[in-house]
Tab-separated table of N, CA and C in Angstrom:
chain	number	residue	atom	x	y	z
D	1299	MET	N	35.973	43.751	18.763
D	1299	MET	CA	34.835	43.345	19.569
D	1299	MET	C	34.492	41.893	19.229
D	1300	THR	N	34.274	41.086	20.239
D	1300	THR	CA	33.940	39.684	20.010
D	1300	THR	C	32.520	39.574	19.450
D	1301	LYS	N	32.226	38.395	18.913
D	1301	LYS	CA	30.906	38.164	18.328
D	1301	LYS	C	29.810	38.334	19.378
D	1302	ARG	N	30.024	37.784	20.562
D	1302	ARG	CA	29.031	37.882	21.643
D	1302	ARG	C	28.798	39.331	22.054
D	1303	LYS	N	29.870	40.099	22.197
D	1303	LYS	CA	29.739	41.508	22.558
D	1303	LYS	C	29.024	42.284	21.460
D	1304	SER	N	29.297	41.948	20.218
D	1304	SER	CA	28.621	42.607	19.096
D	1304	SER	C	27.120	42.338	19.130
D	1305	ILE	N	26.763	41.108	19.433
D	1305	ILE	CA	25.345	40.733	19.502
D	1305	ILE	C	24.655	41.460	20.649
D	1306	ILE	N	25.299	41.494	21.805
D	1306	ILE	CA	24.729	42.192	22.954
D	1306	ILE	C	24.565	43.673	22.638
D	1307	PHE	N	25.569	44.273	21.993
D	1307	PHE	CA	25.486	45.678	21.607
D	1307	PHE	C	24.324	45.906	20.639
D	1308	LEU	N	24.157	45.021	19.669
D	1308	LEU	CA	23.071	45.125	18.691
D	1308	LEU	C	21.711	45.023	19.377
D	1309	GLU	N	21.576	44.071	20.287
D	1309	GLU	CA	20.301	43.892	20.987
D	1309	GLU	C	20.006	45.058	21.922
D	1310	LEU	N	21.001	45.560	22.633
D	1310	LEU	CA	20.788	46.726	23.502
D	1310	LEU	C	20.450	47.971	22.679
D	1311	SER	N	21.069	48.094	21.517
D	1311	SER	CA	20.746	49.207	20.618
D	1311	SER	C	19.300	49.108	20.136
D	1312	ALA	N	18.843	47.895	19.832
D	1312	ALA	CA	17.453	47.687	19.410
D	1312	ALA	C	16.481	48.046	20.527
D	1313	ILE	N	16.826	47.697	21.748
D	1313	ILE	CA	15.975	48.033	22.892
D	1313	ILE	C	15.934	49.554	23.087
D	1314	ALA	N	17.092	50.208	22.996
D	1314	ALA	CA	17.136	51.670	23.144
D	1314	ALA	C	16.325	52.353	22.041
D	1315	LEU	N	16.476	51.897	20.809
D	1315	LEU	CA	15.701	52.449	19.697
D	1315	LEU	C	14.208	52.236	19.925
D	1316	SER	N	13.844	51.086	20.469
D	1316	SER	CA	12.441	50.789	20.763
D	1316	SER	C	11.875	51.761	21.786
D	1317	LEU	N	12.671	52.093	22.795
D	1317	LEU	CA	12.213	53.047	23.801
D	1317	LEU	C	11.950	54.414	23.177
D	1318	ILE	N	12.789	54.800	22.235
D	1318	ILE	CA	12.585	56.074	21.536
D	1318	ILE	C	11.345	55.995	20.639
D	1319	LEU	N	11.211	54.904	19.888
D	1319	LEU	CA	10.056	54.743	19.002
D	1319	LEU	C	8.738	54.686	19.769
D	1320	ALA	N	8.781	54.186	21.001
D	1320	ALA	CA	7.561	54.081	21.813
D	1320	ALA	C	6.947	55.457	22.093
D	1321	ILE	N	7.735	56.496	21.982
D	1321	ILE	CA	7.224	57.854	22.163
D	1321	ILE	C	6.301	58.226	20.994
D	1322	PHE	N	6.625	57.712	19.801
D	1322	PHE	CA	5.917	58.119	18.593
D	1322	PHE	C	4.915	57.079	18.068
D	1323	LEU	N	5.140	55.806	18.390
D	1323	LEU	CA	4.304	54.726	17.857
D	1323	LEU	C	3.544	54.024	18.965
D	1324	ASP	N	2.543	53.275	18.591
D	1324	ASP	CA	1.786	52.459	19.543
D	1324	ASP	C	2.738	51.452	20.194
D	1325	ILE	N	2.655	51.342	21.507
D	1325	ILE	CA	3.578	50.498	22.279
D	1325	ILE	C	3.511	49.032	21.835
D	1326	LYS	N	2.338	48.567	21.426
D	1326	LYS	CA	2.198	47.171	20.989
D	1326	LYS	C	2.980	46.929	19.705
D	1327	ILE	N	2.990	47.896	18.812
D	1327	ILE	CA	3.753	47.763	17.566
D	1327	ILE	C	5.243	47.726	17.884
D	1328	VAL	N	5.681	48.607	18.756
D	1328	VAL	CA	7.105	48.662	19.131
D	1328	VAL	C	7.533	47.355	19.792
D	1329	PHE	N	6.734	46.857	20.754
D	1329	PHE	CA	7.058	45.589	21.417
D	1329	PHE	C	7.089	44.437	20.413
D	1330	SER	N	6.140	44.410	19.513
D	1330	SER	CA	6.085	43.332	18.520
D	1330	SER	C	7.322	43.329	17.637
D	1331	ILE	N	7.700	44.494	17.147
D	1331	ILE	CA	8.885	44.603	16.287
D	1331	ILE	C	10.142	44.220	17.064
D	1332	LEU	N	10.263	44.727	18.293
D	1332	LEU	CA	11.433	44.411	19.116
D	1332	LEU	C	11.534	42.917	19.382
D	1333	LEU	N	10.429	42.305	19.797
D	1333	LEU	CA	10.454	40.865	20.096
D	1333	LEU	C	10.759	40.041	18.845
D	1334	LEU	N	10.187	40.421	17.712
D	1334	LEU	CA	10.495	39.711	16.460
D	1334	LEU	C	11.974	39.836	16.121
D	1335	PHE	N	12.526	41.031	16.270
D	1335	PHE	CA	13.950	41.245	16.000
D	1335	PHE	C	14.813	40.386	16.927
D	1336	LEU	N	14.477	40.384	18.221
D	1336	LEU	CA	15.250	39.588	19.179
D	1336	LEU	C	15.120	38.097	18.891
D	1337	PHE	N	13.920	37.657	18.495
D	1337	PHE	CA	13.730	36.253	18.108
D	1337	PHE	C	14.625	35.881	16.938
D	1338	ILE	N	14.578	36.693	15.910
D	1338	ILE	CA	15.334	36.387	14.688
D	1338	ILE	C	16.833	36.350	14.989
D	1339	THR	N	17.344	37.363	15.693
D	1339	THR	CA	18.782	37.363	15.974
D	1339	THR	C	19.180	36.192	16.855
D	1340	ASN	N	18.387	35.917	17.888
D	1340	ASN	CA	18.725	34.799	18.774
D	1340	ASN	C	18.551	33.449	18.091
D	1341	TYR	N	17.587	33.334	17.200
D	1341	TYR	CA	17.420	32.062	16.499
D	1341	TYR	C	18.644	31.779	15.624
D	1342	PHE	N	19.131	32.781	14.908
D	1342	PHE	CA	20.287	32.558	14.043
D	1342	PHE	C	21.559	32.298	14.838
D	1343	ILE	N	21.612	32.783	16.061
D	1343	ILE	CA	22.789	32.557	16.896
D	1343	ILE	C	22.719	31.197	17.592
D	1344	TYR	N	21.543	30.864	18.140
D	1344	TYR	CA	21.378	29.658	18.952
D	1344	TYR	C	20.381	28.695	18.323
D	1345	LYS	N	20.498	28.422	17.044
D	1345	LYS	CA	19.511	27.604	16.315
D	1345	LYS	C	19.068	26.356	17.071
D	1346	GLU	N	20.002	25.519	17.404
D	1346	GLU	CA	19.655	24.258	18.055
D	1346	GLU	C	19.090	24.493	19.447
D	1347	LYS	N	19.531	25.552	20.100
D	1347	LYS	CA	19.149	25.810	21.482
D	1347	LYS	C	17.680	26.178	21.643
D	1348	ILE	N	17.158	27.054	20.779
D	1348	ILE	CA	15.779	27.498	20.974
D	1348	ILE	C	14.820	27.033	19.885
D	1349	GLY	N	15.300	26.327	18.900
D	1349	GLY	CA	14.457	25.929	17.774
D	1349	GLY	C	13.222	25.133	18.157
D	1350	GLN	N	13.394	24.064	18.909
D	1350	GLN	CA	12.265	23.206	19.269
D	1350	GLN	C	11.308	23.909	20.228
D	1351	GLU	N	11.850	24.582	21.231
D	1351	GLU	CA	10.971	25.263	22.183
D	1351	GLU	C	10.234	26.419	21.512
D	1352	LEU	N	10.852	27.024	20.500
D	1352	LEU	CA	10.205	28.097	19.745
D	1352	LEU	C	9.007	27.563	18.957
D	1353	VAL	N	9.163	26.405	18.344
D	1353	VAL	CA	8.069	25.797	17.580
D	1353	VAL	C	6.893	25.477	18.501
D	1354	VAL	N	7.160	24.878	19.651
D	1354	VAL	CA	6.089	24.534	20.596
D	1354	VAL	C	5.438	25.817	21.132
D	1355	ALA	N	6.235	26.839	21.411
D	1355	ALA	CA	5.693	28.103	21.913
D	1355	ALA	C	4.794	28.771	20.863
D	1356	ILE	N	5.209	28.740	19.613
D	1356	ILE	CA	4.379	29.317	18.546
D	1356	ILE	C	3.058	28.560	18.445
D	1357	LEU	N	3.104	27.242	18.574
D	1357	LEU	CA	1.862	26.458	18.530
D	1357	LEU	C	0.934	26.837	19.682
D	1358	PHE	N	1.479	26.993	20.887
D	1358	PHE	CA	0.678	27.435	22.035
D	1358	PHE	C	0.063	28.806	21.751
D	1359	ALA	N	0.896	29.727	21.244
D	1359	ALA	CA	0.431	31.084	20.961
D	1359	ALA	C	-0.640	31.073	19.861
D	1360	LEU	N	-0.462	30.223	18.863
D	1360	LEU	CA	-1.464	30.124	17.794
D	1360	LEU	C	-2.789	29.570	18.311
D	1361	ILE	N	-2.719	28.650	19.266
D	1361	ILE	CA	-3.956	28.090	19.834
D	1361	ILE	C	-4.802	29.213	20.427
D	1362	ILE	N	-4.197	30.048	21.241
D	1362	ILE	CA	-4.973	31.074	21.920
D	1362	ILE	C	-5.316	32.240	20.999
D	1363	THR	N	-4.412	32.652	20.132
D	1363	THR	CA	-4.682	33.818	19.290
D	1363	THR	C	-5.603	33.501	18.114
D	1364	SER	N	-5.700	32.237	17.745
D	1364	SER	CA	-6.650	31.893	16.681
D	1364	SER	C	-8.024	31.560	17.265
D	1365	TYR	N	-8.062	31.124	18.517
D	1365	TYR	CA	-9.333	30.816	19.174
D	1365	TYR	C	-10.026	32.100	19.619
D	1366	TYR	N	-9.268	32.971	20.271
D	1366	TYR	CA	-9.828	34.209	20.811
D	1366	TYR	C	-9.359	35.365	19.940
D	1367	ILE	N	-10.284	36.180	19.480
D	1367	ILE	CA	-9.939	37.333	18.654
D	1367	ILE	C	-9.531	38.485	19.565
D	1368	TYR	N	-8.255	38.820	19.531
D	1368	TYR	CA	-7.752	39.953	20.299
D	1368	TYR	C	-7.990	41.210	19.484
D	1369	GLU	N	-8.802	42.108	20.009
D	1369	GLU	CA	-8.996	43.406	19.374
D	1369	GLU	C	-8.748	44.459	20.445
D	1370	TYR	N	-7.681	45.226	20.243
D	1370	TYR	CA	-7.302	46.232	21.224
D	1370	TYR	C	-7.964	47.561	20.921
D	1371	SER	N	-8.030	48.422	21.934
D	1371	SER	CA	-8.649	49.735	21.764
D	1371	SER	C	-7.754	50.677	20.966
D	1372	SER	N	-6.512	50.278	20.737
D	1372	SER	CA	-5.604	51.055	19.886
D	1372	SER	C	-5.244	50.200	18.669
D	1373	THR	N	-4.178	50.516	18.015
D	1373	THR	CA	-3.766	49.863	16.766
D	1373	THR	C	-3.732	48.338	16.872
D	1374	ASN	N	-4.239	47.680	15.829
D	1374	ASN	CA	-4.224	46.223	15.731
D	1374	ASN	C	-3.572	45.836	14.407
D	1375	ILE	N	-2.569	44.992	14.466
D	1375	ILE	CA	-1.962	44.455	13.249
D	1375	ILE	C	-2.386	42.996	13.166
D	1376	LEU	N	-3.164	42.682	12.139
D	1376	LEU	CA	-3.726	41.345	12.006
D	1376	LEU	C	-3.092	40.591	10.849
D	1377	ILE	N	-2.919	39.300	11.063
D	1377	ILE	CA	-2.540	38.374	9.991
D	1377	ILE	C	-3.740	37.440	9.892
D	1378	GLY	N	-4.594	37.703	8.919
D	1378	GLY	CA	-5.877	37.019	8.878
D	1378	GLY	C	-6.695	37.542	10.037
D	1379	ARG	N	-7.057	36.661	10.958
D	1379	ARG	CA	-7.775	37.105	12.155
D	1379	ARG	C	-6.919	37.032	13.418
D	1380	ILE	N	-5.632	36.764	13.239
D	1380	ILE	CA	-4.706	36.655	14.369
D	1380	ILE	C	-3.989	37.985	14.570
D	1381	ASN	N	-4.074	38.506	15.795
D	1381	ASN	CA	-3.416	39.753	16.137
D	1381	ASN	C	-1.940	39.463	16.401
D	1382	LEU	N	-1.072	40.213	15.745
D	1382	LEU	CA	0.371	39.966	15.822
D	1382	LEU	C	0.928	40.178	17.234
D	1383	PHE	N	0.459	41.194	17.945
D	1383	PHE	CA	1.019	41.495	19.260
D	1383	PHE	C	0.882	40.333	20.241
D	1384	PRO	N	-0.323	39.796	20.487
D	1384	PRO	CA	-0.391	38.682	21.443
D	1384	PRO	C	0.310	37.423	20.942
D	1385	LEU	N	0.328	37.206	19.621
D	1385	LEU	CA	1.039	36.047	19.063
D	1385	LEU	C	2.528	36.126	19.411
D	1386	VAL	N	3.120	37.280	19.174
D	1386	VAL	CA	4.548	37.462	19.449
D	1386	VAL	C	4.812	37.482	20.960
D	1387	ALA	N	3.952	38.147	21.714
D	1387	ALA	CA	4.159	38.247	23.156
D	1387	ALA	C	4.061	36.880	23.841
D	1388	TRP	N	3.047	36.093	23.474
D	1388	TRP	CA	2.922	34.749	24.064
D	1388	TRP	C	4.121	33.883	23.689
D	1389	THR	N	4.510	33.925	22.430
D	1389	THR	CA	5.647	33.116	21.984
D	1389	THR	C	6.903	33.502	22.749
D	1390	ALA	N	7.180	34.796	22.840
D	1390	ALA	CA	8.377	35.264	23.549
D	1390	ALA	C	8.329	34.871	25.023
D	1391	GLY	N	7.200	35.086	25.642
D	1391	GLY	CA	7.071	34.760	27.062
D	1391	GLY	C	7.316	33.297	27.353
D	1392	LEU	N	6.771	32.431	26.507
D	1392	LEU	CA	6.936	30.991	26.732
D	1392	LEU	C	8.373	30.536	26.487
D	1393	VAL	N	9.012	31.074	25.452
D	1393	VAL	CA	10.410	30.713	25.179
D	1393	VAL	C	11.301	31.176	26.335
D	1394	ILE	N	11.077	32.391	26.806
D	1394	ILE	CA	11.866	32.903	27.932
D	1394	ILE	C	11.619	32.060	29.182
D	1395	LEU	N	10.353	31.690	29.403
D	1395	LEU	CA	10.017	30.842	30.550
D	1395	LEU	C	10.794	29.529	30.497
D	1396	ARG	N	10.845	28.908	29.321
D	1396	ARG	CA	11.562	27.635	29.166
D	1396	ARG	C	13.057	27.813	29.424
D	1397	GLU	N	13.624	28.908	28.921
D	1397	GLU	CA	15.044	29.170	29.135
D	1397	GLU	C	15.358	29.334	30.622
D	1398	ILE	N	14.500	30.041	31.333
D	1398	ILE	CA	14.694	30.209	32.780
D	1398	ILE	C	14.565	28.857	33.478
D	1399	TYR	N	13.563	28.083	33.086
D	1399	TYR	CA	13.324	26.758	33.674
D	1399	TYR	C	14.559	25.863	33.524
D	1400	GLU	N	15.183	25.882	32.358
D	1400	GLU	CA	16.359	25.048	32.115
D	1400	GLU	C	17.546	25.453	32.985
D	1401	LYS	N	17.596	26.711	33.373
D	1401	LYS	CA	18.716	27.192	34.175
D	1401	LYS	C	18.475	27.057	35.679
D	1402	LEU	N	17.255	26.748	36.085
D	1402	LEU	CA	16.952	26.587	37.514
D	1402	LEU	C	17.700	25.385	38.078
D	1403	ASN	N	18.219	25.575	39.256
D	1403	ASN	CA	18.951	24.500	39.918
D	1403	ASN	C	18.352	24.299	41.304
D	1404	THR	N	17.169	23.708	41.332
D	1404	THR	CA	16.467	23.483	42.587
D	1404	THR	C	15.732	22.151	42.516
D	1405	SER	N	15.426	21.598	43.661
D	1405	SER	CA	14.753	20.291	43.671
D	1405	SER	C	13.268	20.415	43.304
D	1406	HIS	N	12.694	21.596	43.449
D	1406	HIS	CA	11.281	21.823	43.123
D	1406	HIS	C	11.171	22.762	41.927
D	1407	LYS	N	11.804	22.372	40.842
D	1407	LYS	CA	11.914	23.196	39.649
D	1407	LYS	C	10.557	23.595	39.080
D	1408	PHE	N	9.646	22.634	38.967
D	1408	PHE	CA	8.341	22.908	38.363
D	1408	PHE	C	7.534	23.875	39.222
D	1409	LEU	N	7.548	23.678	40.512
D	1409	LEU	CA	6.829	24.578	41.417
D	1409	LEU	C	7.428	25.989	41.348
D	1410	ALA	N	8.741	26.069	41.341
D	1410	ALA	CA	9.419	27.368	41.292
D	1410	ALA	C	9.078	28.104	39.994
D	1411	ILE	N	9.116	27.401	38.870
D	1411	ILE	CA	8.839	28.078	37.594
D	1411	ILE	C	7.363	28.443	37.489
D	1412	SER	N	6.477	27.642	38.074
D	1412	SER	CA	5.049	27.957	38.055
D	1412	SER	C	4.760	29.223	38.865
D	1413	LEU	N	5.370	29.334	40.040
D	1413	LEU	CA	5.201	30.539	40.855
D	1413	LEU	C	5.816	31.757	40.167
D	1414	PHE	N	6.974	31.561	39.559
D	1414	PHE	CA	7.609	32.641	38.797
D	1414	PHE	C	6.706	33.083	37.652
D	1415	TYR	N	6.137	32.126	36.929
D	1415	TYR	CA	5.253	32.426	35.798
D	1415	TYR	C	4.052	33.256	36.250
D	1416	ILE	N	3.356	32.808	37.288
D	1416	ILE	CA	2.161	33.510	37.765
D	1416	ILE	C	2.517	34.927	38.221
D	1417	THR	N	3.582	35.055	38.982
D	1417	THR	CA	4.010	36.374	39.468
D	1417	THR	C	4.360	37.295	38.306
D	1418	THR	N	5.124	36.781	37.345
D	1418	THR	CA	5.530	37.586	36.198
D	1418	THR	C	4.327	37.920	35.324
D	1419	LEU	N	3.450	36.958	35.090
D	1419	LEU	CA	2.246	37.200	34.286
D	1419	LEU	C	1.411	38.317	34.896
D	1420	PHE	N	1.148	38.229	36.189
D	1420	PHE	CA	0.333	39.249	36.851
D	1420	PHE	C	1.009	40.618	36.793
D	1421	THR	N	2.320	40.647	36.970
D	1421	THR	CA	3.062	41.909	36.919
D	1421	THR	C	3.012	42.519	35.525
D	1422	ILE	N	3.251	41.707	34.512
D	1422	ILE	CA	3.225	42.210	33.132
D	1422	ILE	C	1.820	42.659	32.749
D	1423	GLU	N	0.816	41.897	33.140
D	1423	GLU	CA	-0.575	42.293	32.871
D	1423	GLU	C	-0.878	43.641	33.524
D	1424	TYR	N	-0.469	43.816	34.752
D	1424	TYR	CA	-0.712	45.057	35.476
D	1424	TYR	C	-0.019	46.234	34.777
D	1425	ILE	N	1.266	46.063	34.480
D	1425	ILE	CA	2.034	47.124	33.819
D	1425	ILE	C	1.438	47.450	32.449
D	1426	GLY	N	1.109	46.422	31.680
D	1426	GLY	CA	0.532	46.645	30.358
D	1426	GLY	C	-0.787	47.390	30.419
D	1427	TYR	N	-1.634	47.017	31.372
D	1427	TYR	CA	-2.970	47.619	31.461
D	1427	TYR	C	-2.930	49.028	32.038
D	1428	TYR	N	-2.218	49.206	33.137
D	1428	TYR	CA	-2.273	50.481	33.844
D	1428	TYR	C	-1.202	51.483	33.432
D	1429	ILE	N	-0.040	51.029	33.033
D	1429	ILE	CA	1.026	51.965	32.656
D	1429	ILE	C	1.036	52.215	31.151
D	1430	PHE	N	1.037	51.107	30.358
D	1430	PHE	CA	1.093	51.273	28.903
D	1430	PHE	C	-0.281	51.397	28.256
D	1431	LYS	N	-1.336	51.256	29.042
D	1431	LYS	CA	-2.724	51.397	28.555
D	1431	LYS	C	-3.050	50.432	27.420
D	1432	ILE	N	-2.521	49.220	27.485
D	1432	ILE	CA	-2.831	48.179	26.507
D	1432	ILE	C	-4.137	47.544	26.957
D	1433	ARG	N	-5.191	47.823	26.213
D	1433	ARG	CA	-6.530	47.399	26.625
D	1433	ARG	C	-7.273	46.747	25.474
D	1434	LEU	N	-7.975	45.669	25.808
D	1434	LEU	CA	-8.841	45.036	24.821
D	1434	LEU	C	-10.077	45.905	24.624
D	1435	ASN	N	-10.665	45.779	23.456
D	1435	ASN	CA	-11.847	46.549	23.113
D	1435	ASN	C	-13.104	45.825	23.617
D	1436	THR	N	-13.089	45.404	24.880
D	1436	THR	CA	-14.200	44.674	25.495
D	1436	THR	C	-14.428	45.235	26.893
D	1437	ASP	N	-15.436	44.726	27.554
D	1437	ASP	CA	-15.690	45.176	28.921
D	1437	ASP	C	-15.774	44.001	29.900
D	1438	PHE	N	-14.951	42.988	29.680
D	1438	PHE	CA	-14.927	41.841	30.580
D	1438	PHE	C	-14.352	42.247	31.940
D	1439	PRO	N	-14.849	41.646	33.008
D	1439	PRO	CA	-14.296	41.966	34.340
D	1439	PRO	C	-12.888	41.382	34.492
D	1440	SER	N	-12.141	41.969	35.415
D	1440	SER	CA	-10.779	41.487	35.652
D	1440	SER	C	-10.807	40.224	36.506
D	1441	LEU	N	-9.666	39.601	36.617
D	1441	LEU	CA	-9.508	38.377	37.396
D	1441	LEU	C	-9.567	38.698	38.892
D	1442	LEU	N	-10.546	38.142	39.583
D	1442	LEU	CA	-10.669	38.272	41.041
D	1442	LEU	C	-10.508	39.712	41.542
D	1443	ARG	N	-10.962	40.647	40.762
D	1443	ARG	CA	-10.883	42.080	41.121
D	1443	ARG	C	-9.439	42.554	41.332
D	1444	LEU	N	-8.503	41.843	40.722
D	1444	LEU	CA	-7.096	42.232	40.825
D	1444	LEU	C	-6.726	43.308	39.804
D	1445	GLY	N	-7.641	43.590	38.883
D	1445	GLY	CA	-7.376	44.594	37.861
D	1445	GLY	C	-6.514	44.075	36.722
D	1446	ILE	N	-6.467	42.751	36.552
D	1446	ILE	CA	-5.663	42.164	35.479
D	1446	ILE	C	-6.476	41.099	34.753
D	1447	ILE	N	-6.026	40.753	33.567
D	1447	ILE	CA	-6.626	39.725	32.713
D	1447	ILE	C	-8.124	40.002	32.522
D	1448	HIS	N	-8.424	41.027	31.764
D	1448	HIS	CA	-9.797	41.403	31.431
D	1448	HIS	C	-10.224	40.592	30.219
D	1449	ALA	N	-10.720	39.396	30.459
D	1449	ALA	CA	-11.059	38.469	29.373
D	1449	ALA	C	-12.146	37.515	29.850
D	1450	PRO	N	-12.711	36.722	28.901
D	1450	PRO	CA	-13.695	35.707	29.304
D	1450	PRO	C	-13.047	34.663	30.235
D	1451	LEU	N	-13.887	33.939	30.954
D	1451	LEU	CA	-13.414	32.965	31.941
D	1451	LEU	C	-12.428	31.951	31.347
D	1452	GLY	N	-12.732	31.407	30.172
D	1452	GLY	CA	-11.839	30.438	29.533
D	1452	GLY	C	-10.457	31.007	29.264
D	1453	MET	N	-10.404	32.271	28.866
D	1453	MET	CA	-9.116	32.930	28.625
D	1453	MET	C	-8.342	33.104	29.931
D	1454	LYS	N	-9.059	33.405	30.992
D	1454	LYS	CA	-8.390	33.570	32.284
D	1454	LYS	C	-7.714	32.265	32.698
D	1455	PHE	N	-8.412	31.138	32.483
D	1455	PHE	CA	-7.809	29.835	32.789
D	1455	PHE	C	-6.591	29.588	31.902
D	1456	PHE	N	-6.707	29.905	30.605
D	1456	PHE	CA	-5.569	29.718	29.704
D	1456	PHE	C	-4.375	30.531	30.198
D	1457	TYR	N	-4.601	31.796	30.506
D	1457	TYR	CA	-3.512	32.666	30.958
D	1457	TYR	C	-2.804	32.077	32.175
D	1458	ILE	N	-3.583	31.604	33.129
D	1458	ILE	CA	-3.004	31.101	34.379
D	1458	ILE	C	-2.252	29.785	34.182
D	1459	PHE	N	-2.758	28.919	33.319
D	1459	PHE	CA	-2.170	27.575	33.195
D	1459	PHE	C	-1.278	27.377	31.972
D	1460	ALA	N	-1.234	28.328	31.048
D	1460	ALA	CA	-0.454	28.152	29.814
D	1460	ALA	C	1.027	27.906	30.085
D	1461	GLY	N	1.635	28.685	30.968
D	1461	GLY	CA	3.062	28.535	31.255
D	1461	GLY	C	3.420	27.179	31.837
D	1462	PRO	N	2.758	26.792	32.946
D	1462	PRO	CA	3.070	25.470	33.511
D	1462	PRO	C	2.771	24.318	32.540
D	1463	ILE	N	1.688	24.419	31.785
D	1463	ILE	CA	1.378	23.352	30.811
D	1463	ILE	C	2.431	23.320	29.709
D	1464	TYR	N	2.875	24.501	29.265
D	1464	TYR	CA	3.939	24.569	28.255
D	1464	TYR	C	5.207	23.871	28.770
D	1465	ILE	N	5.555	24.102	30.028
D	1465	ILE	CA	6.735	23.456	30.617
D	1465	ILE	C	6.540	21.936	30.640
D	1466	LEU	N	5.366	21.480	31.058
D	1466	LEU	CA	5.087	20.031	31.087
D	1466	LEU	C	5.164	19.424	29.687
D	1467	VAL	N	4.608	20.096	28.702
D	1467	VAL	CA	4.625	19.589	27.319
D	1467	VAL	C	6.051	19.540	26.786
D	1468	THR	N	6.817	20.612	26.999
D	1468	THR	CA	8.196	20.614	26.488
D	1468	THR	C	9.065	19.597	27.231
D	1469	ASP	N	8.784	19.363	28.506
D	1469	ASP	CA	9.493	18.296	29.227
D	1469	ASP	C	9.121	16.934	28.650
D	1470	TYR	N	7.834	16.707	28.420
D	1470	TYR	CA	7.365	15.448	27.874
D	1470	TYR	C	7.991	15.176	26.489
D	1471	LEU	N	8.100	16.238	25.676
D	1471	LEU	CA	8.690	16.105	24.338
D	1471	LEU	C	10.219	16.095	24.382
D	1472	LYS	N	10.776	16.256	25.585
D	1472	LYS	CA	12.236	16.297	25.778
D	1472	LYS	C	12.886	17.406	24.963
D	1473	VAL	N	12.243	18.571	24.960
D	1473	VAL	CA	12.756	19.737	24.251
D	1473	VAL	C	13.949	20.275	25.033
D	1474	LYS	N	15.015	20.530	24.352
D	1474	LYS	CA	16.216	21.093	24.964
D	1474	LYS	C	16.517	22.442	24.376
């Protein structure tokens, strides 16, 4: 088996194991562990490829997770006052967004990735809230009665603009 096939097999096995563990453990813990595992394996494989964008994504994720205290109605794993799940989820989402952006071959790349980001964000928020029951321990109203992003107004703006701003910042820094 080639190295690439071995890595794909390892990652697919981790995803399958995560699906099984999700039956017994809190979904946020399973997602956090899976994303951390995928980060670590991909970082060691593609060091130069994702290193810089990973650092910028972690900084973005730290800005929001250290400013706003995420407290979920189910299990919370905290590092100080930072909740591990949103830290890992934001970091993963932004790194994946950048990777997709780099592969786009269109004249309106920024517009395309911004629309993709908003659509994906809303879809993931919906699935997380209604299917996986990932809920904050607050009673904030949802965004425009869409049933997503139950957070204070400032957080709603961050959620909507974080992806496009991350792309602009990584472009400005010439992150590859």
